[in-house]
Amino acid sequence: VDKWDSTDYCTLWYENGKTDYPTTMDMVEFKPNKFALEARNDTFNNKIEIFNPWEGEGHLYLSYMATGPDAMYPRAIARVLHQPDNKETAGFVMNTHIPGVGHNKLHIVMHWMVGPVKPGKSDLLIHIADSLGGPYPWPVFRLVGVMLSPRKYDDDGSGRVSANF
């Protein structure tokens, strides 16, 4: 597990339901004392405004809910659009299904790198990807945290980031 850089901007609202990021998504308590911003539609109207304060590229990581072995959530697509030019700097399909687990049902937080973020303001847009499967018992995408860092943490190139909490 890598040490987190002291300049990282990290917020996890999974346990307290609080975030300072401006967003169009609703904060929902989906289990007692477990919170998420919920993307509910298949348009890119699910938005969070992010800001990269560094002179160079930042790296965006998202934390979201996933299940296994049953697929309970739809997959979603994350896009990062730099403002004001609206140029896409990153995109990622967030898989919310963990097939082939050898236990009973899992309902866990996954952490993945979305990609680079240019200096200044950007919009993180989330789109429900219903065309990739379904129907799902929970037809929402649940985002539980965001981290922006000047450092790229997925040293193996997989995009997967380990975290314990």
PDB file of C-alpha atoms in Angstrom:
ATOM      1  CA  VAL A   1       0.000   0.000   0.000  1.00  0.00           C
ATOM      2  CA  ASP A   2       1.383   3.401  -0.988  1.00  0.00           C
ATOM      3  CA  LYS A   3       1.660   6.330   1.384  1.00  0.00           C
ATOM      4  CA  TRP A   4      -0.752   9.121   0.463  1.00  0.00           C
ATOM      5  CA  ASP A   5       0.825  12.432  -0.480  1.00  0.00           C
ATOM      6  CA  SER A   6       0.177  15.274   1.975  1.00  0.00           C
ATOM      7  CA  THR A   7      -1.074  17.441  -0.891  1.00  0.00           C
ATOM      8  CA  ASP A   8      -3.845  15.024  -1.900  1.00  0.00           C
ATOM      9  CA  TYR A   9      -7.421  16.293  -1.802  1.00  0.00           C
ATOM     10  CA  CYS A  10      -9.414  13.390  -0.484  1.00  0.00           C
ATOM     11  CA  THR A  11     -12.991  13.277   0.691  1.00  0.00           C
ATOM     12  CA  LEU A  12     -14.966  10.193   1.628  1.00  0.00           C
ATOM     13  CA  TRP A  13     -18.595  10.816   2.571  1.00  0.00           C
ATOM     14  CA  TYR A  14     -19.389   7.100   2.952  1.00  0.00           C
ATOM     15  CA  GLU A  15     -19.714   7.331   6.750  1.00  0.00           C
ATOM     16  CA  ASN A  16     -20.836  10.931   7.345  1.00  0.00           C
ATOM     17  CA  GLY A  17     -22.786  12.076   4.261  1.00  0.00           C
ATOM     18  CA  LYS A  18     -20.828  15.353   3.979  1.00  0.00           C
ATOM     19  CA  THR A  19     -18.943  16.768   1.009  1.00  0.00           C
ATOM     20  CA  ASP A  20     -17.868  20.257  -0.036  1.00  0.00           C
ATOM     21  CA  TYR A  21     -17.864  19.402  -3.748  1.00  0.00           C
ATOM     22  CA  PRO A  22     -20.607  21.226  -5.688  1.00  0.00           C
ATOM     23  CA  THR A  23     -22.802  18.540  -7.254  1.00  0.00           C
ATOM     24  CA  THR A  24     -26.124  17.940  -8.988  1.00  0.00           C
ATOM     25  CA  MET A  25     -26.478  14.509  -7.349  1.00  0.00           C
ATOM     26  CA  ASP A  26     -28.407  13.825  -4.152  1.00  0.00           C
ATOM     27  CA  MET A  27     -26.705  12.547  -1.016  1.00  0.00           C
ATOM     28  CA  VAL A  28     -28.605   9.433   0.094  1.00  0.00           C
ATOM     29  CA  GLU A  29     -28.316   7.312   3.230  1.00  0.00           C
ATOM     30  CA  PHE A  30     -28.646   3.897   1.551  1.00  0.00           C
ATOM     31  CA  LYS A  31     -27.984   1.880   4.746  1.00  0.00           C
ATOM     32  CA  PRO A  32     -27.844   3.069   8.356  1.00  0.00           C
ATOM     33  CA  ASN A  33     -24.828   5.428   8.566  1.00  0.00           C
ATOM     34  CA  LYS A  34     -23.723   4.661   4.956  1.00  0.00           C
ATOM     35  CA  PHE A  35     -24.005   7.496   2.425  1.00  0.00           C
ATOM     36  CA  ALA A  36     -23.514   7.996  -1.302  1.00  0.00           C
ATOM     37  CA  LEU A  37     -24.066  10.555  -4.004  1.00  0.00           C
ATOM     38  CA  GLU A  38     -26.475   8.776  -6.339  1.00  0.00           C
ATOM     39  CA  ALA A  39     -26.321   9.019 -10.122  1.00  0.00           C
ATOM     40  CA  ARG A  40     -29.864   8.160 -11.199  1.00  0.00           C
ATOM     41  CA  ASN A  41     -30.121   8.684 -14.943  1.00  0.00           C
ATOM     42  CA  ASP A  42     -28.462   7.762 -18.200  1.00  0.00           C
ATOM     43  CA  THR A  43     -27.518  11.297 -19.188  1.00  0.00           C
ATOM     44  CA  PHE A  44     -24.392  13.143 -18.149  1.00  0.00           C
ATOM     45  CA  ASN A  45     -26.420  15.428 -15.835  1.00  0.00           C
ATOM     46  CA  ASN A  46     -24.878  13.739 -12.770  1.00  0.00           C
ATOM     47  CA  LYS A  47     -22.075  16.225 -12.121  1.00  0.00           C
ATOM     48  CA  ILE A  48     -19.434  17.076  -9.526  1.00  0.00           C
ATOM     49  CA  GLU A  49     -17.225  20.139  -9.918  1.00  0.00           C
ATOM     50  CA  ILE A  50     -13.565  19.462  -9.129  1.00  0.00           C
ATOM     51  CA  PHE A  51     -10.574  21.781  -9.011  1.00  0.00           C
ATOM     52  CA  ASN A  52      -6.920  20.899  -9.670  1.00  0.00           C
ATOM     53  CA  PRO A  53      -4.803  23.487  -7.777  1.00  0.00           C
ATOM     54  CA  TRP A  54      -1.445  22.334  -9.140  1.00  0.00           C
ATOM     55  CA  GLU A  55       0.472  23.705 -12.129  1.00  0.00           C
ATOM     56  CA  GLY A  56       0.634  20.218 -13.639  1.00  0.00           C
ATOM     57  CA  GLU A  57      -1.731  17.333 -14.164  1.00  0.00           C
ATOM     58  CA  GLY A  58      -3.586  15.820 -11.254  1.00  0.00           C
ATOM     59  CA  HIS A  59      -4.926  12.274 -11.066  1.00  0.00           C
ATOM     60  CA  LEU A  60      -8.539  11.555 -10.182  1.00  0.00           C
ATOM     61  CA  TYR A  61      -9.602   8.489  -8.180  1.00  0.00           C
ATOM     62  CA  LEU A  62     -13.194   7.522  -7.374  1.00  0.00           C
ATOM     63  CA  SER A  63     -14.629   5.339  -4.616  1.00  0.00           C
ATOM     64  CA  TYR A  64     -17.961   3.667  -5.340  1.00  0.00           C
ATOM     65  CA  MET A  65     -20.184   0.781  -4.282  1.00  0.00           C
ATOM     66  CA  ALA A  66     -19.941  -2.657  -5.897  1.00  0.00           C
ATOM     67  CA  THR A  67     -21.504  -6.077  -5.245  1.00  0.00           C
ATOM     68  CA  GLY A  68     -20.756  -9.742  -5.832  1.00  0.00           C
ATOM     69  CA  PRO A  69     -21.445 -12.386  -6.808  1.00  0.00           C
ATOM     70  CA  ASP A  70     -24.798 -10.853  -7.831  1.00  0.00           C
ATOM     71  CA  ALA A  71     -24.836  -7.688  -9.961  1.00  0.00           C
ATOM     72  CA  MET A  72     -26.990  -5.255  -7.965  1.00  0.00           C
ATOM     73  CA  TYR A  73     -25.887  -1.948  -9.561  1.00  0.00           C
ATOM     74  CA  PRO A  74     -25.546  -0.867 -13.198  1.00  0.00           C
ATOM     75  CA  ARG A  75     -22.121   0.010 -14.523  1.00  0.00           C
ATOM     76  CA  ALA A  76     -21.436   3.696 -15.020  1.00  0.00           C
ATOM     77  CA  ILE A  77     -19.185   5.831 -17.186  1.00  0.00           C
ATOM     78  CA  ALA A  78     -17.138   8.659 -15.687  1.00  0.00           C
ATOM     79  CA  ARG A  79     -15.906  11.504 -17.880  1.00  0.00           C
ATOM     80  CA  VAL A  80     -13.753  14.476 -16.881  1.00  0.00           C
ATOM     81  CA  LEU A  81     -14.280  17.661 -18.894  1.00  0.00           C
ATOM     82  CA  HIS A  82     -11.828  20.533 -18.389  1.00  0.00           C
ATOM     83  CA  GLN A  83     -13.484  23.954 -18.152  1.00  0.00           C
ATOM     84  CA  PRO A  84     -14.042  26.302 -19.879  1.00  0.00           C
ATOM     85  CA  ASP A  85     -12.920  24.503 -23.076  1.00  0.00           C
ATOM     86  CA  ASN A  86     -15.053  21.389 -22.340  1.00  0.00           C
ATOM     87  CA  LYS A  87     -12.230  19.075 -23.520  1.00  0.00           C
ATOM     88  CA  GLU A  88     -12.341  15.533 -22.159  1.00  0.00           C
ATOM     89  CA  THR A  89      -9.183  14.648 -20.207  1.00  0.00           C
ATOM     90  CA  ALA A  90     -10.256  11.271 -18.793  1.00  0.00           C
ATOM     91  CA  GLY A  91     -12.900   8.605 -19.124  1.00  0.00           C
ATOM     92  CA  PHE A  92     -13.502   5.318 -17.353  1.00  0.00           C
ATOM     93  CA  VAL A  93     -16.154   2.570 -17.216  1.00  0.00           C
ATOM     94  CA  MET A  94     -16.830   1.798 -13.560  1.00  0.00           C
ATOM     95  CA  ASN A  95     -17.642  -1.865 -13.138  1.00  0.00           C
ATOM     96  CA  THR A  96     -19.873  -2.387 -10.104  1.00  0.00           C
ATOM     97  CA  HIS A  97     -19.963  -6.190 -10.308  1.00  0.00           C
ATOM     98  CA  ILE A  98     -17.449  -8.565  -8.698  1.00  0.00           C
ATOM     99  CA  PRO A  99     -18.193 -11.966 -10.248  1.00  0.00           C
ATOM    100  CA  GLY A 100     -16.927 -15.294  -8.957  1.00  0.00           C
ATOM    101  CA  VAL A 101     -16.415 -14.369  -5.321  1.00  0.00           C
ATOM    102  CA  GLY A 102     -16.154 -17.420  -3.126  1.00  0.00           C
ATOM    103  CA  HIS A 103     -18.156 -16.009  -0.210  1.00  0.00           C
ATOM    104  CA  ASN A 104     -21.660 -14.985   0.513  1.00  0.00           C
ATOM    105  CA  LYS A 105     -22.851 -11.655  -0.811  1.00  0.00           C
ATOM    106  CA  LEU A 106     -20.395  -8.733  -0.956  1.00  0.00           C
ATOM    107  CA  HIS A 107     -21.369  -5.062  -0.822  1.00  0.00           C
ATOM    108  CA  ILE A 108     -18.078  -3.148  -0.770  1.00  0.00           C
ATOM    109  CA  VAL A 109     -16.348   0.101  -1.717  1.00  0.00           C
ATOM    110  CA  MET A 110     -14.141  -0.082  -4.832  1.00  0.00           C
ATOM    111  CA  HIS A 111     -11.374   2.452  -5.570  1.00  0.00           C
ATOM    112  CA  TRP A 112     -10.237   3.137  -9.148  1.00  0.00           C
ATOM    113  CA  MET A 113      -8.217   5.745 -11.004  1.00  0.00           C
ATOM    114  CA  VAL A 114     -10.289   7.593 -13.597  1.00  0.00           C
ATOM    115  CA  GLY A 115      -7.394   9.482 -15.180  1.00  0.00           C
ATOM    116  CA  PRO A 116      -5.673  12.841 -15.575  1.00  0.00           C
ATOM    117  CA  VAL A 117      -7.170  16.209 -14.672  1.00  0.00           C
ATOM    118  CA  LYS A 118      -5.750  19.447 -16.110  1.00  0.00           C
ATOM    119  CA  PRO A 119      -5.030  22.417 -13.813  1.00  0.00           C
ATOM    120  CA  GLY A 120      -8.062  24.501 -12.904  1.00  0.00           C
ATOM    121  CA  LYS A 121     -11.751  23.642 -12.919  1.00  0.00           C
ATOM    122  CA  SER A 122     -13.171  20.430 -14.392  1.00  0.00           C
ATOM    123  CA  ASP A 123     -16.516  18.684 -14.308  1.00  0.00           C
ATOM    124  CA  LEU A 124     -16.789  15.024 -13.391  1.00  0.00           C
ATOM    125  CA  LEU A 125     -19.801  13.627 -15.240  1.00  0.00           C
ATOM    126  CA  ILE A 126     -21.339  10.234 -14.470  1.00  0.00           C
ATOM    127  CA  HIS A 127     -23.595   8.363 -16.860  1.00  0.00           C
ATOM    128  CA  ILE A 128     -25.545   5.194 -16.003  1.00  0.00           C
ATOM    129  CA  ALA A 129     -24.634   2.599 -18.640  1.00  0.00           C
ATOM    130  CA  ASP A 130     -27.905   0.618 -18.746  1.00  0.00           C
ATOM    131  CA  SER A 131     -27.046  -0.768 -22.167  1.00  0.00           C
ATOM    132  CA  LEU A 132     -24.284  -2.867 -20.561  1.00  0.00           C
ATOM    133  CA  GLY A 133     -26.723  -5.166 -18.745  1.00  0.00           C
ATOM    134  CA  GLY A 134     -29.580  -5.204 -16.279  1.00  0.00           C
ATOM    135  CA  PRO A 135     -32.218  -4.777 -15.013  1.00  0.00           C
ATOM    136  CA  TYR A 136     -30.686  -4.157 -11.592  1.00  0.00           C
ATOM    137  CA  PRO A 137     -32.296  -4.283  -8.140  1.00  0.00           C
ATOM    138  CA  TRP A 138     -30.673  -0.911  -7.348  1.00  0.00           C
ATOM    139  CA  PRO A 139     -30.836   1.139 -10.602  1.00  0.00           C
ATOM    140  CA  VAL A 140     -28.441   3.833  -9.342  1.00  0.00           C
ATOM    141  CA  PHE A 141     -24.668   4.336  -9.246  1.00  0.00           C
ATOM    142  CA  ARG A 142     -23.424   5.119  -5.717  1.00  0.00           C
ATOM    143  CA  LEU A 143     -20.345   7.331  -5.478  1.00  0.00           C
ATOM    144  CA  VAL A 144     -18.877   7.454  -1.955  1.00  0.00           C
ATOM    145  CA  GLY A 145     -15.627   9.392  -2.350  1.00  0.00           C
ATOM    146  CA  VAL A 146     -13.238  11.383  -4.533  1.00  0.00           C
ATOM    147  CA  MET A 147      -9.477  11.852  -4.379  1.00  0.00           C
ATOM    148  CA  LEU A 148      -7.405  14.232  -6.482  1.00  0.00           C
ATOM    149  CA  SER A 149      -3.635  13.853  -6.267  1.00  0.00           C
ATOM    150  CA  PRO A 150      -0.553  15.190  -8.047  1.00  0.00           C
ATOM    151  CA  ARG A 151       0.741  11.594  -7.889  1.00  0.00           C
ATOM    152  CA  LYS A 152      -0.308   8.522  -9.846  1.00  0.00           C
ATOM    153  CA  TYR A 153      -0.813   5.713  -7.309  1.00  0.00           C
ATOM    154  CA  ASP A 154      -1.572   2.672  -9.475  1.00  0.00           C
ATOM    155  CA  ASP A 155       2.036   1.588  -9.968  1.00  0.00           C
ATOM    156  CA  ASP A 156       1.016  -1.641 -11.731  1.00  0.00           C
ATOM    157  CA  GLY A 157      -1.017   0.237 -14.360  1.00  0.00           C
ATOM    158  CA  SER A 158      -4.290  -1.518 -13.500  1.00  0.00           C
ATOM    159  CA  GLY A 159      -6.075   1.579 -12.207  1.00  0.00           C
ATOM    160  CA  ARG A 160      -7.042  -0.281  -9.003  1.00  0.00           C
ATOM    161  CA  VAL A 161      -6.125   1.448  -5.756  1.00  0.00           C
ATOM    162  CA  SER A 162      -6.083  -0.304  -2.377  1.00  0.00           C
ATOM    163  CA  ALA A 163      -7.521   1.400   0.670  1.00  0.00           C
ATOM    164  CA  ASN A 164      -8.492   0.262   4.125  1.00  0.00           C
ATOM    165  CA  PHE A 165     -11.217   1.952   6.113  1.00  0.00           C
TER     166      PHE A 165
END
